[in-house]
Amino acid sequence: MKHFRPSLPSPMLVLSAVGQLFPTRIHGEVLARVLNRLLAPELADGELDFLNGQIVLIEVIDARIRYRLTLRNGMLAALGDDGPPAALRIGGNVHDFLLLASRQEDADTLFFHRRLTLGGNTELGLYVKNFLDSLELEERLGPVLKLLHGATTWVGRFA
């Protein structure tokens, strides 16, 4: 006799469902606040000034979530879906963004293997990529980095 094992929904379906419950603007604001806190030294030093007046669209394809961010008054700010088009679009799946955030893969590798895609202003894309490559967050992230590694491994099972 075979035992029935209910299958759990993939994390991407769950993330997508949760993402659809709240307007993008709300979780975009949360993302902007987290990034502002995490990148406070770089923001204070003007290292993100190249984003001033530029709109970057981050598209998490498998979760069907889109974030539009810009730099306003020295801080990252989330924008709604309306308004001018983004100067730069960065697209990828949850797992690929987690690989990047947890430093398990570098941006060059993910772009080269077309797991992350760039569209729009190439120069702005290079600034973003170089900025990400220059970040040394290990000391700031500490235990959070371990959680990111675990989340990346777990999500990778479903990717």
Short mmCIF file of C-alpha atoms in Angstrom, two decimals:
data_model
loop_
_atom_site.label_atom_id
_atom_site.label_comp_id
_atom_site.label_asym_id
_atom_site.label_seq_id
_atom_site.Cartn_x
_atom_site.Cartn_y
_atom_site.Cartn_z
CA MET A 1 0.00 0.00 0.00
CA LYS A 2 1.37 3.38 -0.98
CA HIS A 3 1.40 6.14 1.55
CA PHE A 4 0.09 9.48 0.43
CA ARG A 5 2.46 12.32 1.19
CA PRO A 6 0.91 15.71 0.64
CA SER A 7 3.21 17.97 -1.27
CA LEU A 8 3.90 21.43 -0.02
CA PRO A 9 3.57 24.36 -2.37
CA SER A 10 6.84 25.73 -3.64
CA PRO A 11 8.21 28.75 -1.77
CA MET A 12 7.83 30.79 -4.95
CA LEU A 13 4.07 30.15 -5.03
CA VAL A 14 3.78 31.08 -1.36
CA LEU A 15 5.92 34.19 -1.84
CA SER A 16 3.89 35.16 -4.89
CA ALA A 17 0.61 34.72 -3.00
CA VAL A 18 1.87 36.77 -0.05
CA GLY A 19 3.24 39.38 -2.44
CA GLN A 20 -0.15 39.68 -4.13
CA LEU A 21 -1.94 40.20 -0.79
CA PHE A 22 -0.20 43.52 -0.25
CA PRO A 23 0.34 46.28 -2.77
CA THR A 24 3.85 46.29 -4.21
CA ARG A 25 4.31 49.75 -2.74
CA ILE A 26 4.04 48.36 0.80
CA HIS A 27 6.65 45.61 0.51
CA GLY A 28 8.67 47.97 -1.68
CA GLU A 29 8.76 50.39 1.27
CA VAL A 30 9.94 47.58 3.53
CA LEU A 31 12.70 46.70 1.04
CA ALA A 32 13.76 50.36 0.80
CA ARG A 33 13.92 50.69 4.60
CA VAL A 34 15.97 47.50 4.95
CA LEU A 35 18.36 48.63 2.21
CA ASN A 36 18.65 52.13 3.70
CA ARG A 37 19.61 50.64 7.04
CA LEU A 38 21.97 48.07 5.55
CA LEU A 39 23.64 50.55 3.20
CA ALA A 40 23.67 53.54 5.58
CA PRO A 41 27.48 54.05 5.42
CA GLU A 42 27.50 53.90 1.62
CA LEU A 43 24.50 56.24 1.38
CA ALA A 44 26.18 58.70 3.77
CA ASP A 45 29.37 58.60 1.67
CA GLY A 46 27.41 59.29 -1.52
CA GLU A 47 28.33 55.95 -3.09
CA LEU A 48 24.79 55.55 -4.41
CA ASP A 49 24.47 59.07 -5.82
CA PHE A 50 24.57 57.58 -9.33
CA LEU A 51 20.96 56.47 -8.66
CA ASN A 52 19.77 60.03 -8.02
CA GLY A 53 16.77 60.61 -10.26
CA GLN A 54 17.12 57.15 -11.83
CA ILE A 55 14.48 54.46 -11.49
CA VAL A 56 15.60 50.86 -11.10
CA LEU A 57 13.07 48.08 -11.60
CA ILE A 58 13.85 44.86 -9.74
CA GLU A 59 11.71 42.06 -11.08
CA VAL A 60 11.50 38.79 -9.13
CA ILE A 61 10.08 36.75 -11.96
CA ASP A 62 9.02 33.50 -10.30
CA ALA A 63 7.44 35.33 -7.35
CA ARG A 64 5.73 37.82 -9.71
CA ILE A 65 6.95 40.76 -7.63
CA ARG A 66 8.30 44.02 -9.03
CA TYR A 67 10.04 46.77 -7.10
CA ARG A 68 10.72 50.25 -8.44
CA LEU A 69 13.42 52.06 -6.47
CA THR A 70 15.12 55.42 -6.78
CA LEU A 71 17.41 57.62 -4.72
CA ARG A 72 15.66 60.62 -3.21
CA ASN A 73 17.28 63.02 -0.74
CA GLY A 74 20.14 60.60 -0.20
CA MET A 75 17.87 57.66 0.65
CA LEU A 76 16.46 54.78 -1.36
CA ALA A 77 12.73 55.16 -1.93
CA ALA A 78 10.12 52.77 -3.28
CA LEU A 79 7.90 53.96 -6.10
CA GLY A 80 4.52 52.75 -7.27
CA ASP A 81 3.95 51.08 -10.62
CA ASP A 82 2.78 54.31 -12.20
CA GLY A 83 5.13 57.02 -13.34
CA PRO A 84 8.02 57.19 -15.76
CA PRO A 85 9.64 54.00 -17.04
CA ALA A 86 12.64 52.54 -15.26
CA ALA A 87 16.09 53.44 -16.57
CA LEU A 88 17.33 49.98 -15.56
CA ARG A 89 15.59 46.63 -15.18
CA ILE A 90 17.18 43.80 -13.21
CA GLY A 91 15.32 40.51 -13.47
CA GLY A 92 15.80 37.11 -11.94
CA ASN A 93 14.28 34.38 -9.82
CA VAL A 94 14.13 34.28 -6.03
CA HIS A 95 16.96 31.74 -5.82
CA ASP A 96 19.28 33.82 -7.99
CA PHE A 97 18.67 37.00 -5.97
CA LEU A 98 19.29 35.00 -2.78
CA LEU A 99 22.54 33.65 -4.23
CA LEU A 100 23.61 37.23 -4.92
CA ALA A 101 22.48 38.57 -1.52
CA SER A 102 24.15 35.72 0.39
CA ARG A 103 27.38 36.18 -1.59
CA GLN A 104 27.29 32.56 -2.78
CA GLU A 105 27.46 33.78 -6.38
CA ASP A 106 28.81 37.02 -7.76
CA ALA A 107 26.88 39.25 -10.11
CA ASP A 108 29.18 38.51 -13.07
CA THR A 109 28.51 34.77 -12.86
CA LEU A 110 24.75 35.24 -12.57
CA PHE A 111 24.66 37.68 -15.49
CA PHE A 112 27.01 35.57 -17.63
CA HIS A 113 24.81 32.50 -17.17
CA ARG A 114 21.73 34.67 -17.86
CA ARG A 115 20.23 33.88 -14.49
CA LEU A 116 20.01 37.60 -13.80
CA THR A 117 19.17 39.89 -16.68
CA LEU A 118 19.81 43.58 -17.21
CA GLY A 119 17.86 45.82 -19.51
CA GLY A 120 17.90 49.51 -20.21
CA ASN A 121 20.73 51.88 -19.37
CA THR A 122 23.89 49.75 -19.62
CA GLU A 123 26.08 52.36 -17.93
CA LEU A 124 23.74 52.52 -14.94
CA GLY A 125 23.71 48.71 -14.86
CA LEU A 126 27.50 48.66 -14.67
CA TYR A 127 27.46 51.17 -11.81
CA VAL A 128 24.99 48.96 -9.91
CA LYS A 129 27.01 45.79 -10.61
CA ASN A 130 30.29 47.43 -9.57
CA PHE A 131 28.68 48.81 -6.43
CA LEU A 132 27.37 45.35 -5.48
CA ASP A 133 30.78 43.82 -6.15
CA SER A 134 32.48 46.38 -3.89
CA LEU A 135 30.20 45.80 -0.90
CA GLU A 136 31.73 44.08 2.10
CA LEU A 137 28.71 43.24 4.19
CA GLU A 138 29.95 40.17 6.00
CA GLU A 139 30.70 42.07 9.24
CA ARG A 140 27.40 43.96 9.15
CA LEU A 141 25.25 40.96 8.27
CA GLY A 142 26.77 38.46 10.71
CA PRO A 143 24.03 35.99 11.70
CA VAL A 144 21.72 37.28 8.96
CA LEU A 145 24.20 35.97 6.39
CA LYS A 146 23.85 32.48 7.89
CA LEU A 147 20.07 32.76 7.58
CA LEU A 148 20.45 33.87 3.97
CA HIS A 149 22.68 30.86 3.26
CA GLY A 150 20.04 28.55 4.75
CA ALA A 151 17.22 30.22 2.86
CA THR A 152 19.21 30.03 -0.36
CA THR A 153 19.83 26.31 0.09
CA TRP A 154 16.18 25.66 0.92
CA VAL A 155 14.80 27.70 -1.99
CA GLY A 156 17.39 26.08 -4.28
CA ARG A 157 15.68 22.72 -3.74
CA PHE A 158 12.61 24.09 -5.49
CA ALA A 159 14.35 26.10 -8.20
#
